[in-house]
Coordinates of C-alpha atoms in Angstrom, one line a residue:
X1 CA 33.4 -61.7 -71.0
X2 CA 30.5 -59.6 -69.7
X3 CA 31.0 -55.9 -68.8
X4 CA 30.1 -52.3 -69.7
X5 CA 29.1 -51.8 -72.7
X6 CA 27.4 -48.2 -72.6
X7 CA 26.6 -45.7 -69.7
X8 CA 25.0 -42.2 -69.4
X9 CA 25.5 -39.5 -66.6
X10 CA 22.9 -36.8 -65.7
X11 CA 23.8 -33.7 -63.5
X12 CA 21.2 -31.0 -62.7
X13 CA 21.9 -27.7 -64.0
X14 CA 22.0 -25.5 -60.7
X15 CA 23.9 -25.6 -58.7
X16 CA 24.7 -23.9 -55.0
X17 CA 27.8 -22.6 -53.5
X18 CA 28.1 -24.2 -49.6
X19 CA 28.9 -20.1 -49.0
X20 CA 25.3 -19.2 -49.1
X21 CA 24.2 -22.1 -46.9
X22 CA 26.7 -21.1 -44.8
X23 CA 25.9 -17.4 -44.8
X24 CA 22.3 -18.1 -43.8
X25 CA 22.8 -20.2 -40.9
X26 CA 25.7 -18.1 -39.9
X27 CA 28.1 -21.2 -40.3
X28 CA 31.7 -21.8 -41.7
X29 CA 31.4 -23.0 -45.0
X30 CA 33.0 -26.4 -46.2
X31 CA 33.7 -24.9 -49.9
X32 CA 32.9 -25.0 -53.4
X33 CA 29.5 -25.9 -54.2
X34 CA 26.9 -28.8 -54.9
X35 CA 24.4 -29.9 -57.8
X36 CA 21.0 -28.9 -56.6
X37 CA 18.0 -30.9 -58.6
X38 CA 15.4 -28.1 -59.6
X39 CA 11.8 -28.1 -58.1
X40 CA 10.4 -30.4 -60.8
X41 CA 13.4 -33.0 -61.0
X42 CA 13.0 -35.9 -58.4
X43 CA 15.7 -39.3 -58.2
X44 CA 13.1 -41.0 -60.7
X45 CA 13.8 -38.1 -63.5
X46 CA 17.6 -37.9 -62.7
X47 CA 17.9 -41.9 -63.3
X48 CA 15.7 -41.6 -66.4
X49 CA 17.6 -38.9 -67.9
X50 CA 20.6 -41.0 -67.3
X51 CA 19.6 -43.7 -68.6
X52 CA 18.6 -41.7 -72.1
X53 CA 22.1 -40.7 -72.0
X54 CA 23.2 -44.0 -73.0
X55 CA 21.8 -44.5 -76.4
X56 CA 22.1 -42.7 -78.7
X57 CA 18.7 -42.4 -79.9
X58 CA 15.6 -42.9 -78.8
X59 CA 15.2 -46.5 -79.8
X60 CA 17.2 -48.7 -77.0
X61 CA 17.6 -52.1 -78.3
X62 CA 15.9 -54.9 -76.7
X63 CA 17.1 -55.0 -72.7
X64 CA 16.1 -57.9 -70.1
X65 CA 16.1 -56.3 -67.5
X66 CA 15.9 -52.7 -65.4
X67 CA 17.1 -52.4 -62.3
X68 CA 16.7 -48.9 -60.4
X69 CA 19.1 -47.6 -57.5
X70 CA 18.4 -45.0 -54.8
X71 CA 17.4 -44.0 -51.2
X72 CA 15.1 -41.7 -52.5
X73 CA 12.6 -43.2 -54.7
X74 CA 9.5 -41.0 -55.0
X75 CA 7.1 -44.6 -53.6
X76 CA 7.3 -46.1 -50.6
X77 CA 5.1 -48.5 -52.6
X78 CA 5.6 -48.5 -56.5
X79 CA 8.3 -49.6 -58.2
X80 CA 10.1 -47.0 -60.2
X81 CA 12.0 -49.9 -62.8
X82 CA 8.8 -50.3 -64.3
X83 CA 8.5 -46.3 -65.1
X84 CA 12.3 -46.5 -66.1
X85 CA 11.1 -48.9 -68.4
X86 CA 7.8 -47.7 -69.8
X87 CA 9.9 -44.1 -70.7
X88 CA 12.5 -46.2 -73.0
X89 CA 9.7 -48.4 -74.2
X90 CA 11.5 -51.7 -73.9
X91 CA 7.9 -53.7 -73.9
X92 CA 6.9 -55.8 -71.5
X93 CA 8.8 -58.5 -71.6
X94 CA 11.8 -57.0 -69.7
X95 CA 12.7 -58.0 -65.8
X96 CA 12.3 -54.7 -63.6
X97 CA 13.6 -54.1 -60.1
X98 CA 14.2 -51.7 -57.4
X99 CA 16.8 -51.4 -54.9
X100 CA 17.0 -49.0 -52.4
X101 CA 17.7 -48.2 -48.9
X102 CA 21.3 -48.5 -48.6
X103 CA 24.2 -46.2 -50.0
X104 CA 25.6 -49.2 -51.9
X105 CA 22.4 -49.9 -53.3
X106 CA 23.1 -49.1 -57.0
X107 CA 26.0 -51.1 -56.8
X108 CA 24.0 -54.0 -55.1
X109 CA 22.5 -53.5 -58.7
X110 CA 25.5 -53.2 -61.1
X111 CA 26.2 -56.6 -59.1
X112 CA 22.9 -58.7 -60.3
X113 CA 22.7 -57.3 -63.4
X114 CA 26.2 -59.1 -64.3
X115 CA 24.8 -61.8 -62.2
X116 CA 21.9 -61.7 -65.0
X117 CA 24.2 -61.1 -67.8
X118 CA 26.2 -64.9 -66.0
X119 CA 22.7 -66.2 -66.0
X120 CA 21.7 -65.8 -70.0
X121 CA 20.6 -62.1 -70.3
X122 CA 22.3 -60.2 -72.9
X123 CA 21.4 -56.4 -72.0
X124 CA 20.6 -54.8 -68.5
X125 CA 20.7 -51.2 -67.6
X126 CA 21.4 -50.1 -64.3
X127 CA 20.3 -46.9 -63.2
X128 CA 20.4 -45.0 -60.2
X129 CA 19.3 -41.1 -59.7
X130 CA 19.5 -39.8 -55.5
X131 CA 18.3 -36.6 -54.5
X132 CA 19.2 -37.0 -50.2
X133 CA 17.6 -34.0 -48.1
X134 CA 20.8 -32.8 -45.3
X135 CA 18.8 -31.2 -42.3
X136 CA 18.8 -27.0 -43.0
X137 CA 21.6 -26.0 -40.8
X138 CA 23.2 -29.1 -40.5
X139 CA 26.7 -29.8 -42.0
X140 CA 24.2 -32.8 -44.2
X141 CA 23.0 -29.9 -46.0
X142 CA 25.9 -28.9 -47.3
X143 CA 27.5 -32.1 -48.3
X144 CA 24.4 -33.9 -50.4
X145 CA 24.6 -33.6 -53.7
X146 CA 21.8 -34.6 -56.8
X147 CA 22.5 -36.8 -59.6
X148 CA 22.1 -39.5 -61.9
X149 CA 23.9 -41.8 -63.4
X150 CA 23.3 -45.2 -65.7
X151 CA 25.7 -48.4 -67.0
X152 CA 24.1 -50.7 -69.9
X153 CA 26.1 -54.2 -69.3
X154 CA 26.5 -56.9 -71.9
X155 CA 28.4 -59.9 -73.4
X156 CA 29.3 -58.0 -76.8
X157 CA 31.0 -55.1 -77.7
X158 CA 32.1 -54.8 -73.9
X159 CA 34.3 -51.6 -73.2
X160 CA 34.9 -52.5 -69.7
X161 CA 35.3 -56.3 -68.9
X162 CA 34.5 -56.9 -65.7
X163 CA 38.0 -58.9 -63.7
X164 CA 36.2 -59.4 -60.6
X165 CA 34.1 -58.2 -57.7
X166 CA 34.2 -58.6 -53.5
X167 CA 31.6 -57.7 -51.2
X168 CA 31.2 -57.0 -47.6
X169 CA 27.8 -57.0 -45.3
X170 CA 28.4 -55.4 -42.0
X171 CA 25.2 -53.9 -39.6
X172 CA 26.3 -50.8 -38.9
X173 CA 24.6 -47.4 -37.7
X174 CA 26.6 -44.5 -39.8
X175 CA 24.4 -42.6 -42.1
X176 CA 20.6 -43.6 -41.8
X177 CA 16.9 -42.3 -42.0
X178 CA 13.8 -44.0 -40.1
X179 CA 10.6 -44.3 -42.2
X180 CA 9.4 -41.1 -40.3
X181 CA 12.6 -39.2 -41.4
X182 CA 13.0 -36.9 -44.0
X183 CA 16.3 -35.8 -43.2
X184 CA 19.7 -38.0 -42.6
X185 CA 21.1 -38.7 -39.4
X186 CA 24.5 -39.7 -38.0
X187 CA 26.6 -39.7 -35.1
X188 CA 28.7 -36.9 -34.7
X189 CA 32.5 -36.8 -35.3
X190 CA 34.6 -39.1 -37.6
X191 CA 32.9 -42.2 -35.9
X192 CA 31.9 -43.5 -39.2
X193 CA 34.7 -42.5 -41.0
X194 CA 37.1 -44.3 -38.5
X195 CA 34.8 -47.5 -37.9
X196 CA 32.9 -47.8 -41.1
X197 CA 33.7 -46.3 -44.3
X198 CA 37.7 -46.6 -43.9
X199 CA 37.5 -50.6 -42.5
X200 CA 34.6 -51.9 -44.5
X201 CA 36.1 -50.1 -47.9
X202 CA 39.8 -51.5 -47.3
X203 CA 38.4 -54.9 -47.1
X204 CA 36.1 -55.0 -50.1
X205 CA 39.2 -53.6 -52.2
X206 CA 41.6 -56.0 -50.2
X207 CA 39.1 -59.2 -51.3
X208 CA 38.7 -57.7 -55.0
X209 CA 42.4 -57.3 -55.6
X210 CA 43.2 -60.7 -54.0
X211 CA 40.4 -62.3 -55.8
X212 CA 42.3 -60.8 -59.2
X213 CA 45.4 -61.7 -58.5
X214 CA 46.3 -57.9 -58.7
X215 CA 48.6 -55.8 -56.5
X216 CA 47.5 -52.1 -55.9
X217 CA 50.1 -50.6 -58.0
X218 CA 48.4 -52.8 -61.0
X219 CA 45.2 -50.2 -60.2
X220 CA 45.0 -47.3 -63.0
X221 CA 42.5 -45.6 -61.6
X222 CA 40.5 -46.1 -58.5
X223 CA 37.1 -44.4 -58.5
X224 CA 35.9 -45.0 -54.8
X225 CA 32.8 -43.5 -53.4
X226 CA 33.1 -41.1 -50.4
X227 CA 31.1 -38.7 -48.6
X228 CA 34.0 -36.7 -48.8
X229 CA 37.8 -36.3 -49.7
X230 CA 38.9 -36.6 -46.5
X231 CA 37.3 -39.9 -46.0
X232 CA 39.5 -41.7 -48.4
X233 CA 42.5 -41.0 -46.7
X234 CA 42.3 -43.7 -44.7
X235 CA 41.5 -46.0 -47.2
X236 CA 43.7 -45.4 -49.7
X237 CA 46.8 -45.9 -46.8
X238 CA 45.3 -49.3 -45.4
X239 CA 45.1 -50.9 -49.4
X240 CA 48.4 -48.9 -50.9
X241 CA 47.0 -46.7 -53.4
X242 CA 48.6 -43.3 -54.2
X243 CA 46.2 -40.7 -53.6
X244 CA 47.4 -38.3 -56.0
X245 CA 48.2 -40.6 -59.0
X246 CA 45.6 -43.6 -58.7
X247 CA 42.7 -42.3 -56.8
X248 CA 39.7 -40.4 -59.1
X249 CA 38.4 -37.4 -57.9
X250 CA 35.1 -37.5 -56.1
X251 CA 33.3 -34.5 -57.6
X252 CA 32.7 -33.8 -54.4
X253 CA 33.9 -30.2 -54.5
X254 CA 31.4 -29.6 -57.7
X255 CA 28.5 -31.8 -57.1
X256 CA 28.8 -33.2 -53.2
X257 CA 28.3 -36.3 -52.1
X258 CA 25.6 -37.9 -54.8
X259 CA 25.1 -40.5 -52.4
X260 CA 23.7 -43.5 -54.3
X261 CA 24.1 -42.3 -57.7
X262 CA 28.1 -41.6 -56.9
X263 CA 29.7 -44.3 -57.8
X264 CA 28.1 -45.1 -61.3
X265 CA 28.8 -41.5 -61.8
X266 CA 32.3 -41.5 -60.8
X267 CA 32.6 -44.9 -63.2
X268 CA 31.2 -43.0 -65.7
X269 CA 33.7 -40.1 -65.4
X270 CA 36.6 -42.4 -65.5
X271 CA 35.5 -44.0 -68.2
X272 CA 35.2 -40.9 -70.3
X273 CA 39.1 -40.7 -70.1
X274 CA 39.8 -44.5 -70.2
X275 CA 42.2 -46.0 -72.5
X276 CA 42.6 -49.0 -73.5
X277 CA 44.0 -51.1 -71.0
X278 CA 43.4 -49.6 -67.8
X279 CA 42.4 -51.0 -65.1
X280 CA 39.5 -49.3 -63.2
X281 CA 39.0 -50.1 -59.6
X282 CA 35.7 -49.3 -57.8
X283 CA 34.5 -48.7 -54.4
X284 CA 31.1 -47.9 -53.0
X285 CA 29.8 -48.2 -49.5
X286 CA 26.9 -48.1 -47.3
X287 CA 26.6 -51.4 -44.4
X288 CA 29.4 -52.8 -45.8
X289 CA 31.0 -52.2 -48.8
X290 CA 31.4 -53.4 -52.7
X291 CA 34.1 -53.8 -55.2
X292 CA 35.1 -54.5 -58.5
X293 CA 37.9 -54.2 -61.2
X294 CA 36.8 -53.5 -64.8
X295 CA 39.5 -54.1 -67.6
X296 CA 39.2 -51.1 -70.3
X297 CA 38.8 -53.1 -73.6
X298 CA 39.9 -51.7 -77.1
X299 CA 36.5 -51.0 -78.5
X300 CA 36.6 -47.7 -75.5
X301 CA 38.4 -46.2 -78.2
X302 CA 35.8 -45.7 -80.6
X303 CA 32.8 -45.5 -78.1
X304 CA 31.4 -42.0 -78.0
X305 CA 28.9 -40.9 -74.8
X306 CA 25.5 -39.3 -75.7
X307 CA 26.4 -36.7 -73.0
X308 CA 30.0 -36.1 -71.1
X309 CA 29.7 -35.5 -67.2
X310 CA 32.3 -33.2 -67.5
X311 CA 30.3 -31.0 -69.8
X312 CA 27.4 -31.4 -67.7
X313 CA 29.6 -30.1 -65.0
X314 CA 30.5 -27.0 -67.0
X315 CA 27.1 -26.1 -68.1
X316 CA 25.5 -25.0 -64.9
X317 CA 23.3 -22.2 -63.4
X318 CA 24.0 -20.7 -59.7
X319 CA 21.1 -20.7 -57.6
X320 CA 21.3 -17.0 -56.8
X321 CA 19.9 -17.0 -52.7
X322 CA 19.2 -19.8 -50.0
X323 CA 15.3 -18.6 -50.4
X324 CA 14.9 -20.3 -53.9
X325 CA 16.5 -23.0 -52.6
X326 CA 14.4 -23.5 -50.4
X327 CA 11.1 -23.2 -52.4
X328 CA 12.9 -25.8 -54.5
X329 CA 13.1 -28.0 -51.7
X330 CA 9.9 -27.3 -50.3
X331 CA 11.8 -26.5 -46.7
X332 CA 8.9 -23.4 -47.0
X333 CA 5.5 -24.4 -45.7
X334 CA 2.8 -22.5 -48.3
X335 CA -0.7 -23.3 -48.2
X336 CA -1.8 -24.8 -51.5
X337 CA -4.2 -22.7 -53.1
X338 CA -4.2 -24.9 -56.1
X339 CA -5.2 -29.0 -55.9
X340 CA -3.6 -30.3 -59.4
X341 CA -6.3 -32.9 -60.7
X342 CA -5.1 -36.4 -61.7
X343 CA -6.5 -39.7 -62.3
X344 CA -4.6 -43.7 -62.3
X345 CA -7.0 -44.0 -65.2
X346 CA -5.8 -41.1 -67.5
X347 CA -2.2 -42.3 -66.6
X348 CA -3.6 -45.9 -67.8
X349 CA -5.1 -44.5 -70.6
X350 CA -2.0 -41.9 -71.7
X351 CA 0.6 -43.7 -70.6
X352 CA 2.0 -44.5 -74.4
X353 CA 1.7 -40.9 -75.2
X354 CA 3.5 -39.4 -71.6
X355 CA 6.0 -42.0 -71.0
X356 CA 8.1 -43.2 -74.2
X357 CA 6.4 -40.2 -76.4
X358 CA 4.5 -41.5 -79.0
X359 CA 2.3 -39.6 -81.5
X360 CA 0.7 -40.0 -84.3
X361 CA 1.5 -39.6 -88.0
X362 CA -1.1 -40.0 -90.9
X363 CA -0.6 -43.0 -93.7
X364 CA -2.4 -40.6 -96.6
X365 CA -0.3 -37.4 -95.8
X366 CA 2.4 -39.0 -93.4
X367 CA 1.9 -35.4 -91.0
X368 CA 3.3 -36.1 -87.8
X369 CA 1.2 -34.9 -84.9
X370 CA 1.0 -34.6 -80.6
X371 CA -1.5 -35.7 -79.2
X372 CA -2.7 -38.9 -81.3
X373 CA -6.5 -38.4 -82.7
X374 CA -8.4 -40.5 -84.8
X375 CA -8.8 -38.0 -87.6
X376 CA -5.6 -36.3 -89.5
X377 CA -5.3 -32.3 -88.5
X378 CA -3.9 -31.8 -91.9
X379 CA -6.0 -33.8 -94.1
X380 CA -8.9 -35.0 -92.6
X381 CA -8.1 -38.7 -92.9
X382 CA -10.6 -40.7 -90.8
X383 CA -9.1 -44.1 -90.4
X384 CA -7.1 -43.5 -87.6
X385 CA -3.6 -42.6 -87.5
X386 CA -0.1 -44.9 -87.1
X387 CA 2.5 -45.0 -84.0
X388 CA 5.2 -42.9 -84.3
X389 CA 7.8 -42.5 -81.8
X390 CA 8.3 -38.3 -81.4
X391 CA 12.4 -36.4 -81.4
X392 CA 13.4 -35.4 -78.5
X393 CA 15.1 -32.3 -79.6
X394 CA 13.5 -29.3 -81.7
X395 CA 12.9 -25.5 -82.2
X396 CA 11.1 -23.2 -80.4
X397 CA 8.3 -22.3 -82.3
X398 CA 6.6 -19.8 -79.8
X399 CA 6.1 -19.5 -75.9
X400 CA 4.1 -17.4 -73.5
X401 CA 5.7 -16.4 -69.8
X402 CA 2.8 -17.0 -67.6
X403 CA 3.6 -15.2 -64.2
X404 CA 0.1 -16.3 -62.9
X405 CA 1.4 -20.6 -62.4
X406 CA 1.6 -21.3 -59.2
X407 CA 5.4 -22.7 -59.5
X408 CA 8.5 -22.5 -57.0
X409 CA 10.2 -20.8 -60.5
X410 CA 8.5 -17.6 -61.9
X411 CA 7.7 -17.3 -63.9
X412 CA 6.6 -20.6 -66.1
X413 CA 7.5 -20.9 -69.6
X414 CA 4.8 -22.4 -72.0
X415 CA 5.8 -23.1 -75.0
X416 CA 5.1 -25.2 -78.6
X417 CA 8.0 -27.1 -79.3
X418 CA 8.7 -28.0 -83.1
X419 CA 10.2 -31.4 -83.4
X420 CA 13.0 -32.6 -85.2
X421 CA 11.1 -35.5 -87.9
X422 CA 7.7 -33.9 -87.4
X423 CA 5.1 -32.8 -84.7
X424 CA 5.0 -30.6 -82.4
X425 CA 4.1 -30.6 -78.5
X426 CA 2.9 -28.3 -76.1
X427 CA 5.0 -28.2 -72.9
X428 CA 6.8 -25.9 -70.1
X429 CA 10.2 -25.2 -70.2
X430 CA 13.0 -25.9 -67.6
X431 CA 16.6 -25.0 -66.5
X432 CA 16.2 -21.6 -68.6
X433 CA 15.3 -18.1 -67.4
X434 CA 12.5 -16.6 -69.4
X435 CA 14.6 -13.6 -70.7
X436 CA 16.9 -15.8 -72.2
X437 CA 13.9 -18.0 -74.4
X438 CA 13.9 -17.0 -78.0
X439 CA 11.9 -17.9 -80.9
X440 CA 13.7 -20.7 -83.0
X441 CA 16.2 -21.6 -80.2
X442 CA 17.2 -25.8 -80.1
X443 CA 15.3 -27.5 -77.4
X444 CA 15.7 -30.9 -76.4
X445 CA 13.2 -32.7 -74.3
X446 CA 13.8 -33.6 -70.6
X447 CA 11.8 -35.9 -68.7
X448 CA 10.1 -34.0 -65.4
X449 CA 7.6 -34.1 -62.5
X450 CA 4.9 -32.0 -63.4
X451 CA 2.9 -32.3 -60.1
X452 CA 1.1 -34.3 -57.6
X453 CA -2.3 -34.8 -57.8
X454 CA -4.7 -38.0 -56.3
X455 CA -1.6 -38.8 -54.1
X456 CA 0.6 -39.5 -57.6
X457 CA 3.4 -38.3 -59.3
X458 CA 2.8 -37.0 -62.4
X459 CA 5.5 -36.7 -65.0
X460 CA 5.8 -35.7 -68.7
X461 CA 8.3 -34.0 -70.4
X462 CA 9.9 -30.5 -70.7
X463 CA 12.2 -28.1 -73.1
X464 CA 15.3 -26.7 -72.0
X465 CA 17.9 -25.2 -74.2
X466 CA 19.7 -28.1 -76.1
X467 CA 23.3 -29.1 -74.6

């Protein structure tokens, strides 16, 4: 029976409390507070990260295919599977794919890869990382959330078989953004809430449970997507659900609404406390809706996550005033001083090096070095040097603060990062304040947008303080 057979949660370190959006717009805040992605974190690096998080090391096993979820990808015109792919190094020979533009879209995903995993493909990841921009001074602002969030599906050593799924299409105007938008729109009131979420999501859940022969007390946990608590009211009345005992909580109140990237997270989260057993319902929506029901299998028991959401959750940094924030977010118009040089070709050229991290280690002295050169640094060996794949986690071995980078978080952290197995790289640190970096501290590496130059994302990767 194919199913779940891994999955991996990412959640931004900072975070910021709806009380000082609310203080500088001179607005009632809506409470608690909401996963911010820093300034060099975009939905391609929150789905990457994700996906890291579901093996535990930093050689995946063969997978067929990719498939990448958001309404936020950095390209209107690139796919962002590929670079998924090229950052776990799965070869070429893997089947990539985007989808985007709806609310539902990572769920739309989850949905072909078990259509795959029907078809003959024995591993496919689904990831999905959104980082959705509410207008400043709009009640948006305050309700988006960042994430990321992954699932690895299979036919063996499944730890959620999946019963079932039910799907709904409906046209429908509730949350959207025109190519010329950068912020989301909607129409004002509980319009969508009373003629879209709570309709579309009852009948997805109604056609899943039907489909399963199951009855909605036969429902362990329902994890179902919402752009906010109060939005599931509805639902959970119309499909007979008990709120309090049966329906997961949304994270809203912690995180927001993740948008695309919710309900894999949320899946994620329930999974983390799964036994075996249960029966997980869930719920995503966004011009329709989708459902499924995942049975937990035995093997949950002994299945361990690289990296628990709800730690994630508790490890967190409060953005201290709605002016970072904003740098973050770029909301500030600055005139740049700076143009950040970059090339397709280097990219091309690097791309085994940046991506999956690979350096090069010497077959005379077996020295493990960053970046790759044809002649050994410790031995002089003039053959060239062999692939090797570098750690991602290490100790500081020294760092400058630089307060002369231009960067949205001063100041910048440059530091040489000693790597567990051998070689070290030269990289900026993230997520940490500079008072707090020490000589000999445990790093691990995260991958980041560095900066845009030739009209291109660039990303590599950074240190922050090992988890």
């Amino acid at each position: 029976m194919p199913g779940i057979i891994g999955f991996g949660s990412y959640i931004p370190r900072y975070r910021l409390p709806r009380e000082v959006i609310a203080k500088e717009w001179g607005q009632p805040s809506m409470g608690g507070e909401k996963a911010v992605a820093n300034h060099d974190e975009d939905s391609l690096t929150l789905a990457v990260n994700a996906a890291t998080n579901c093996f535990a090391d930093t050689s995946p096993a063969k997978l067929d295919a990719v498939f990448f979820a958001s309404t936020t990808s950095p390209y209107r015109e690139k796919q962002a599977a590929a670079t998924v792919a090229a950052v776990l190094d799965t070869g070429a020979q893997v089947r990539t794919t985007d989808f985007c533009d709806s609310l539902r879209a990572s769920t739309s995903a989850l949905q072909a890869g078990l259509d795959a995993l029907s078809a003959g493909a024995q591993r496919v990841l689904v990831c999905a990382g959104d980082c959705r921009m509410g207008e400043p001074d709009s009640p948006a602002e305050q309700n988006c959330g960042d994430a990321g969030a992954a699932m690895l599906l299979g036919n063996s050593a499944v730890i959620a078989e999946v019963l079932g799924s039910f799907s709904v299409s409906e046209d429908f105007h509730g949350t959207w953004r025109t190519d010329g938008q950068d912020y989301l729109h909607s129409f004002p009131g509980g319009f969508e809430t009373k003629f879209g979420y709570a309709p579309f999501v009852s009948a997805a859940i109604q056609g899943v449970l039907k489909r399963c022969n199951l009855t909605a007390e036969q429902i362990t946990a329902a994890v179902i997507a919402a752009p906010n608590p109060r939005a599931i009211a509805g639902v959970a009345k119309a499909v007979g659900l008990d709120p309090k005992k049966q329906i997961a909580d949304t994270l809203w109140a912690l995180l927001g609404d993740t948008g695309t990237t919710q309900p894999l997270l949320l899946l994620a989260a329930a999974l983390e406390r799964a036994k075996p057993g249960d029966v997980i319902l869930l719920a995503s929506y966004g011009d329709g809706a989708d459902a499924f029901v995942f049975k937990v299998t035995d093997a949950i028991a002994s299945y361990h996550t690289a990296r628990s959401a709800y730690s994630q959750i508790e490890t967190k940094r409060h953005l201290p005033s709605y002016g970072k924030y904003a740098r973050f977010r770029k909301l500030i118009r600055k005139e740049d001083h700076n143009a950040d040089l970059s090339t397709p070709v280097v990219l091309f050229r690097d791309q085994k090096a940046v991506l999956p991290l690979y350096g090069g280690q010497c077959p005379k002295c077996r020295t493990v070095q960053f970046p790759k050169h044809r002649i050994c640094v410790e031995c002089g060996h003039r053959d060239g040097l062999d692939d090797v794949k570098l750690s991602r986690r290490g100790t500081l071995f020294t760092f400058t603060n630089d307060f002369l980078f231009d960067s949205p978080d001063q100041p910048v952290t440059h530091a040489v990062v000693e790597l567990d197995g051998g070689g070290r790289v030269y990289v900026q640190m993230t997520d940490c304040p500079a008072e707090q970096v020490e000589i000999d501290m445990r790093l691990e590496l995260t991958f980041r947008k560095y900066h845009q130059g030739f009209g291109m994302n660039n990303y590599f990767w950074k240190a922050r303080p090992a988890a």
